[in-house]
Structure formats: structure tokens, C-alpha cells
């Protein structure tokens, strides 16, 4: 297990010594000492046991009114590790982000409800003192990369028209080393070969074979990047902060007042992405892990190992007014996490198609796909067509190349395509535009969660799409009988017209406006 050495002198933490408390926590752990009210600092004091270890605990809620992170500083002979829960401590599960910390204080984000644990290691049977401090940080600043795809695939997606036995024969005749059913109803199969060249040769052969409707390379797509962080959410309430244009937001606060007395029903929203970390306090009761699936690792729990999916989900459904990080758009959205992108944020067309089918079959009313690339996929198109037929609204990010052409699947006729706007009510420079663009929504400098509890500003059409998905789910929650086509029409009619008057390919029907959308509900 990795540990992190953190230097005491880096931040020069000084302050009044506060005695350590010794309340038991069920693991032999001692409670962290109380912080000095003025300096927000304290010292963890104790003696290492015969194994050179000491264990402490704290509850995140204790600190939320004063800051967003705890900062620990040990000397060069000591190592500090923080765990988000007792279970993680027992399993010795630590954060990858902390592996990047070298000769600095360990900084722990206060994102979790419940109890956290701190393990300090050093020379056995010796005394130690570790300073710590409560800090308030704004979300980190990270930028999402452009969308891209890879055609170097050693697998094929094959739509067959024959029987199962005939499909097996096709697999054997082309020397596939593996055959897998993507969806039996759509008759989509995946054939895998030893090399890219063998896959290309098999593709040519299958294209000339009876019983094959179409065949394509299984290419990859990429993911398109009273609450303490509420003031940073300009997309919900733009007061002109950071030089923005006052009112260039989705009119969230006005909507909240308008629906305050209205009844809302729970709405299932599928986030097809990198998965979700469901352990955050802001996701409590909001994530249906039982309905989700991880198609990358082929397991039930769709746990986020990248951060993209958690960031998207936070925009849609983070709990509001609980003193934790941020506010989601729809208080009644229930997220189905579907993992189709791996830890490098790439995913295969076949898994994306599976994810769409899984979402529909698990009764999602809205699907968010902050995913895209340059190559179209007939397999994904078939899955999207099925979703459309079943009355599911599929919201897709337009792409981050700044190009006059939407990424795929945003340009699909079955997708509701969303570009990005900035705090000045202009289309973001990176946002793809062109024929088929439906709306733009805030997508630049959007704060939300990463997979390890940190909050970060990300920019991308990936962040714009969940604003629309969140609003669409809100309309469903207020009127459960509404049809997807009606939701689309309301989103378009209620949008704030920007650019040329009426529809244009730079802004679509305009910038998302949730309050006007709610007003159009009948």
C-alpha cells in the first residue's frame, strides 16, 4: 500500500496546542482534537503502538460550516493516510490522487457523510505530533481534452439476420477468438480477433456474406470533461461573478420558487459514462446502484474510476441545501449509473450500445450521454432508435472540437444535441455546432465532483448536456405523463434565443432556461 510523506515546514502550521480527545470509535481509534476557533488549527498528539501506527477518526459534518478540506502535515519520518470510511480503512483502500502528493501537506476533501479515518505511521513506541488545519478551497481547475476516437479495433460489431447457429458459423468461419451477444433483440453480436489486421480482413469477408445486415469496427469514443460551492455555480445563478454577464444562467432560482409548492415524482435518469462514486453525502439516496451496470469490468456496481461520470451526475442530481458541496438541478432525479467508459475515459461502441439498451430496459425516462467522437456507429444508432421508440429522451453532448459539425452520437437523428455556453451567454469556443444542434447550456467552468471526492471546475459540452438532462427530468417529475416529444418541444420553445433570430446552427433554439420551461408545462 502506498503512503505519503508530508513535510511539516511546507505550510509552517502554527497555533495553540489543543489536547487530543480519546473517545472510542469502535476500531480503537481516537477522535481528532477540537480545532482552535480562531485559527482553525489543531494538533494530533499521541504515541505510536508496537507496530508504529496510530488511528484517529472524525465526522465530516463537524467541519462543513468552516471549510471544504482538512490539511494534514507530518514530518519526514511520518506517513499520513486518510480513508473515507471504516470499510475503506479495513480494506486499506486509499486515494490515487494522494499518490501524486510529494513533500506537501495531505489535503482531504470533505465530501462524505459519516465517519472518516486517519492512520499515522512512524517509529514504533515513540511520541508524535501532527498539525492539521481546516481550509476553504474553491474547486480545482482542470480542462477536458477534445473528443477523439480510435479506429484501431480488433473487434467487430455485426448485425445478423439469421439464427444463433448461423451466427456461430459466421464467427468460426472468420476465425474469431471470441463471440459475444451485445443485444439479442437487436441481433447485435461482437466478434473479437487476435489482431487489427485480422479484424479488417474479417470485416471485408462479412460484408459480402448472406445473413449479415452490417458490420463495423468496434471503435472507441471518449467522455466529452446553503451549499459551500453554490456560489461558484454561475450556471444556476449568474450574478456577474468573475466578470460574467448577470442573468446569463438557466434561471434556476426563479424555478425553485415557482415549483416550491408543487408535487414532484421521482424520475430515473441514466448517466452513461465512467460510473459514479455513490458514497458522497451529496449523492445520498440519489443513486440507484442496484439498477446500474459496469460494462467495462462486467460487474454489477458501476463505480467511477475516472471522475467524468461523477461530475456529470452532480450537475443533474446533487442534493441541495445540506451544507455539503453543491446543488443539483432536479431534487427528484434518481441516477442509474451505467459504466461504458474505462478509467482512461474511453469506451467501445459495443459497450455504449449495451449501455443504452440497459438504460431503456431499466425504465430510465432520460439518458445523458456526455460521450462522442468522429465516427458514426450503426450499432449505437440502432440502440438510439430503440430508445426513441420506447419514449426515452436521449441528451447528448455536441463535442469539444470547436468544429462546424456535431460529434457522434450528437448528430444522430434520435439524439437531443447540446452545445456549451459560457458565463457571457456566448457559445464556448470549443463547442461543436452545426446542423442538428438543438440547444446550448452552460458548460464552461462548471463545478462538480470527481471520483475521489474533490470538486473541480471542468469545461466541455459534457458539462452542458447534464444541465439539459436535469431540466428534462424536472419536467417529467412535475408531469409524469408527459411524452419525450413534448419535453423536447418545451425545451426548445422555452430557450433564450441567442445569435441570429430564431433557430441557427451556432446556438440551436437558444440557451436553456429552466424557469421558462416549467412555465410552459400544461
Short mmCIF file of N, CA, C and O in Angstrom, two decimals, residues 316-369:
data_model
loop_
_atom_site.label_atom_id
_atom_site.label_comp_id
_atom_site.label_asym_id
_atom_site.label_seq_id
_atom_site.Cartn_x
_atom_site.Cartn_y
_atom_site.Cartn_z
N UNK A 316 -26.66 17.05 -12.43
CA UNK A 316 -28.07 16.66 -12.54
C UNK A 316 -28.74 16.55 -11.19
O UNK A 316 -29.84 17.07 -10.99
N UNK A 317 -28.07 15.90 -10.22
CA UNK A 317 -28.83 15.41 -9.07
C UNK A 317 -28.19 15.58 -7.70
O UNK A 317 -28.67 14.98 -6.74
N UNK A 318 -27.13 16.36 -7.54
CA UNK A 318 -26.56 16.53 -6.20
C UNK A 318 -27.61 17.08 -5.25
O UNK A 318 -28.41 17.94 -5.60
N UNK A 319 -27.62 16.58 -4.03
CA UNK A 319 -28.56 17.05 -3.02
C UNK A 319 -28.33 18.53 -2.71
O UNK A 319 -27.19 18.97 -2.62
N UNK A 320 -29.40 19.27 -2.52
CA UNK A 320 -29.31 20.71 -2.25
C UNK A 320 -29.55 21.03 -0.78
O UNK A 320 -30.19 20.26 -0.07
N UNK A 321 -29.01 22.14 -0.35
CA UNK A 321 -29.27 22.70 0.98
C UNK A 321 -28.95 21.73 2.11
O UNK A 321 -29.67 21.65 3.11
N UNK A 322 -27.86 20.98 1.95
CA UNK A 322 -27.44 20.05 3.01
C UNK A 322 -26.08 20.43 3.58
O UNK A 322 -25.45 19.63 4.26
N UNK A 323 -25.62 21.64 3.27
CA UNK A 323 -24.33 22.22 3.71
C UNK A 323 -23.12 21.59 3.06
O UNK A 323 -21.99 22.02 3.31
N UNK A 324 -23.32 20.56 2.23
CA UNK A 324 -22.17 19.97 1.53
C UNK A 324 -21.87 20.78 0.26
O UNK A 324 -22.20 21.97 0.20
N UNK A 325 -21.35 20.16 -0.76
CA UNK A 325 -20.73 20.88 -1.84
C UNK A 325 -21.57 21.73 -2.76
O UNK A 325 -21.30 22.89 -2.96
N UNK A 326 -22.62 21.18 -3.38
CA UNK A 326 -23.25 21.88 -4.48
C UNK A 326 -24.73 21.55 -4.56
O UNK A 326 -25.25 20.75 -3.77
N UNK A 327 -25.41 22.16 -5.53
CA UNK A 327 -26.83 21.89 -5.77
C UNK A 327 -27.02 21.29 -7.14
O UNK A 327 -26.54 21.83 -8.13
N UNK A 328 -27.72 20.16 -7.21
CA UNK A 328 -28.11 19.59 -8.48
C UNK A 328 -29.36 20.28 -8.99
O UNK A 328 -30.03 21.02 -8.26
N UNK A 329 -29.69 20.05 -10.24
CA UNK A 329 -30.83 20.74 -10.86
C UNK A 329 -32.16 20.15 -10.42
O UNK A 329 -33.10 20.88 -10.13
N UNK A 330 -32.25 18.83 -10.35
CA UNK A 330 -33.54 18.19 -10.03
C UNK A 330 -33.45 17.41 -8.72
O UNK A 330 -32.78 16.39 -8.64
N UNK A 331 -34.19 17.89 -7.71
CA UNK A 331 -34.18 17.25 -6.40
C UNK A 331 -34.84 15.87 -6.41
O UNK A 331 -34.72 15.12 -5.46
N UNK A 332 -35.52 15.53 -7.49
CA UNK A 332 -36.22 14.23 -7.57
C UNK A 332 -35.62 13.32 -8.64
O UNK A 332 -36.22 12.31 -8.99
N UNK A 333 -34.46 13.68 -9.14
CA UNK A 333 -33.79 12.79 -10.11
C UNK A 333 -33.11 11.66 -9.37
O UNK A 333 -32.45 11.86 -8.34
N UNK A 334 -33.27 10.47 -9.87
CA UNK A 334 -32.61 9.29 -9.32
C UNK A 334 -31.72 8.71 -10.42
O UNK A 334 -32.20 8.33 -11.49
N UNK A 335 -30.42 8.66 -10.16
CA UNK A 335 -29.45 8.33 -11.20
C UNK A 335 -29.21 6.82 -11.32
O UNK A 335 -28.97 6.13 -10.33
N UNK A 336 -29.28 6.32 -12.56
CA UNK A 336 -28.85 4.96 -12.88
C UNK A 336 -27.44 5.07 -13.45
O UNK A 336 -27.25 5.57 -14.56
N UNK A 337 -26.41 4.62 -12.73
CA UNK A 337 -25.04 4.71 -13.25
C UNK A 337 -24.74 3.55 -14.19
O UNK A 337 -24.88 2.38 -13.81
N UNK A 338 -24.35 3.87 -15.41
CA UNK A 338 -24.01 2.83 -16.39
C UNK A 338 -22.61 3.12 -16.90
O UNK A 338 -22.37 4.13 -17.56
N UNK A 339 -21.70 2.25 -16.56
CA UNK A 339 -20.29 2.47 -16.90
C UNK A 339 -19.95 1.83 -18.24
O UNK A 339 -20.01 0.61 -18.39
N UNK A 340 -19.62 2.67 -19.22
CA UNK A 340 -19.18 2.18 -20.54
C UNK A 340 -17.81 2.74 -20.89
O UNK A 340 -17.19 2.30 -21.87
N UNK A 341 -17.33 3.70 -20.10
CA UNK A 341 -16.01 4.29 -20.31
C UNK A 341 -15.07 3.80 -19.22
O UNK A 341 -15.44 3.78 -18.04
N UNK A 342 -13.86 3.43 -19.59
CA UNK A 342 -12.90 2.90 -18.62
C UNK A 342 -12.19 4.03 -17.89
O UNK A 342 -12.50 5.21 -18.08
N UNK A 343 -11.19 3.71 -17.09
CA UNK A 343 -10.50 4.71 -16.28
C UNK A 343 -9.73 5.72 -17.13
O UNK A 343 -9.34 6.78 -16.64
N UNK A 344 -9.51 5.41 -18.42
CA UNK A 344 -8.87 6.38 -19.31
C UNK A 344 -9.89 7.23 -20.07
O UNK A 344 -9.54 8.02 -20.95
N UNK A 345 -11.18 7.07 -19.73
CA UNK A 345 -12.28 7.86 -20.29
C UNK A 345 -12.61 7.47 -21.73
O UNK A 345 -13.23 8.26 -22.45
N UNK A 346 -12.23 6.30 -22.16
CA UNK A 346 -12.57 5.79 -23.49
C UNK A 346 -13.48 4.57 -23.35
O UNK A 346 -13.40 3.81 -22.37
N UNK A 347 -14.33 4.38 -24.35
CA UNK A 347 -15.21 3.22 -24.33
C UNK A 347 -15.56 2.76 -25.73
O UNK A 347 -15.55 3.55 -26.68
N UNK A 348 -15.88 1.49 -25.86
CA UNK A 348 -16.17 0.90 -27.17
C UNK A 348 -17.61 1.16 -27.58
O UNK A 348 -18.50 1.32 -26.74
N UNK A 349 -17.84 1.19 -28.88
CA UNK A 349 -19.19 1.35 -29.41
C UNK A 349 -20.13 0.26 -28.91
O UNK A 349 -21.30 0.50 -28.63
N UNK A 350 -19.60 -0.96 -28.83
CA UNK A 350 -20.45 -2.08 -28.40
C UNK A 350 -20.94 -1.89 -26.97
O UNK A 350 -22.11 -2.14 -26.66
N UNK A 351 -20.06 -1.43 -26.09
CA UNK A 351 -20.47 -1.20 -24.71
C UNK A 351 -21.44 -0.02 -24.59
O UNK A 351 -22.35 -0.02 -23.75
N UNK A 352 -21.23 1.00 -25.41
CA UNK A 352 -22.14 2.14 -25.41
C UNK A 352 -23.54 1.70 -25.85
O UNK A 352 -24.55 2.10 -25.25
N UNK A 353 -23.59 0.87 -26.89
CA UNK A 353 -24.88 0.34 -27.34
C UNK A 353 -25.54 -0.48 -26.23
O UNK A 353 -26.75 -0.36 -25.98
N UNK A 354 -24.75 -1.29 -25.55
CA UNK A 354 -25.29 -2.08 -24.42
C UNK A 354 -25.83 -1.15 -23.33
O UNK A 354 -26.88 -1.41 -22.74
N UNK A 355 -25.08 -0.09 -23.07
CA UNK A 355 -25.49 0.85 -22.03
C UNK A 355 -26.83 1.51 -22.32
O UNK A 355 -27.67 1.67 -21.43
N UNK A 356 -27.03 1.88 -23.58
CA UNK A 356 -28.31 2.48 -23.98
C UNK A 356 -29.45 1.48 -23.78
O UNK A 356 -30.50 1.83 -23.20
N UNK A 357 -29.26 0.26 -24.23
CA UNK A 357 -30.30 -0.75 -24.08
C UNK A 357 -30.59 -1.04 -22.61
O UNK A 357 -31.75 -1.21 -22.20
N UNK A 358 -29.54 -1.07 -21.79
CA UNK A 358 -29.71 -1.32 -20.36
C UNK A 358 -30.54 -0.21 -19.71
O UNK A 358 -31.42 -0.47 -18.88
N UNK A 359 -30.25 1.03 -20.10
CA UNK A 359 -30.99 2.18 -19.55
C UNK A 359 -32.47 2.09 -19.89
O UNK A 359 -33.33 2.31 -19.03
N UNK A 360 -32.77 1.78 -21.13
CA UNK A 360 -34.17 1.70 -21.56
C UNK A 360 -34.89 0.57 -20.84
O UNK A 360 -36.02 0.75 -20.34
N UNK A 361 -34.24 -0.57 -20.75
CA UNK A 361 -34.89 -1.73 -20.13
C UNK A 361 -35.07 -1.55 -18.62
O UNK A 361 -35.89 -2.22 -18.00
N UNK A 362 -34.31 -0.62 -18.01
CA UNK A 362 -34.45 -0.34 -16.58
C UNK A 362 -35.30 0.91 -16.33
O UNK A 362 -35.23 1.52 -15.26
N UNK A 363 -36.07 1.31 -17.35
CA UNK A 363 -37.13 2.31 -17.22
C UNK A 363 -36.62 3.75 -17.02
O UNK A 363 -37.32 4.58 -16.43
N UNK A 364 -35.43 4.06 -17.53
CA UNK A 364 -34.97 5.44 -17.50
C UNK A 364 -35.86 6.29 -18.39
O UNK A 364 -36.23 5.87 -19.49
N UNK A 365 -36.23 7.47 -17.93
CA UNK A 365 -37.01 8.41 -18.74
C UNK A 365 -36.09 9.33 -19.54
O UNK A 365 -36.46 9.82 -20.61
N UNK A 366 -34.89 9.57 -18.99
CA UNK A 366 -33.90 10.42 -19.65
C UNK A 366 -32.56 9.72 -19.60
O UNK A 366 -32.20 9.09 -18.60
N UNK A 367 -31.82 9.81 -20.70
CA UNK A 367 -30.45 9.28 -20.76
C UNK A 367 -29.51 10.45 -21.03
O UNK A 367 -29.76 11.25 -21.94
N UNK A 368 -28.45 10.57 -20.24
CA UNK A 368 -27.41 11.56 -20.52
C UNK A 368 -26.19 10.85 -21.08
O UNK A 368 -25.66 9.92 -20.48
N UNK A 369 -25.73 11.33 -22.25
CA UNK A 369 -24.53 10.78 -22.88
C UNK A 369 -23.56 11.91 -23.19
O UNK A 369 -23.66 12.57 -24.22
#
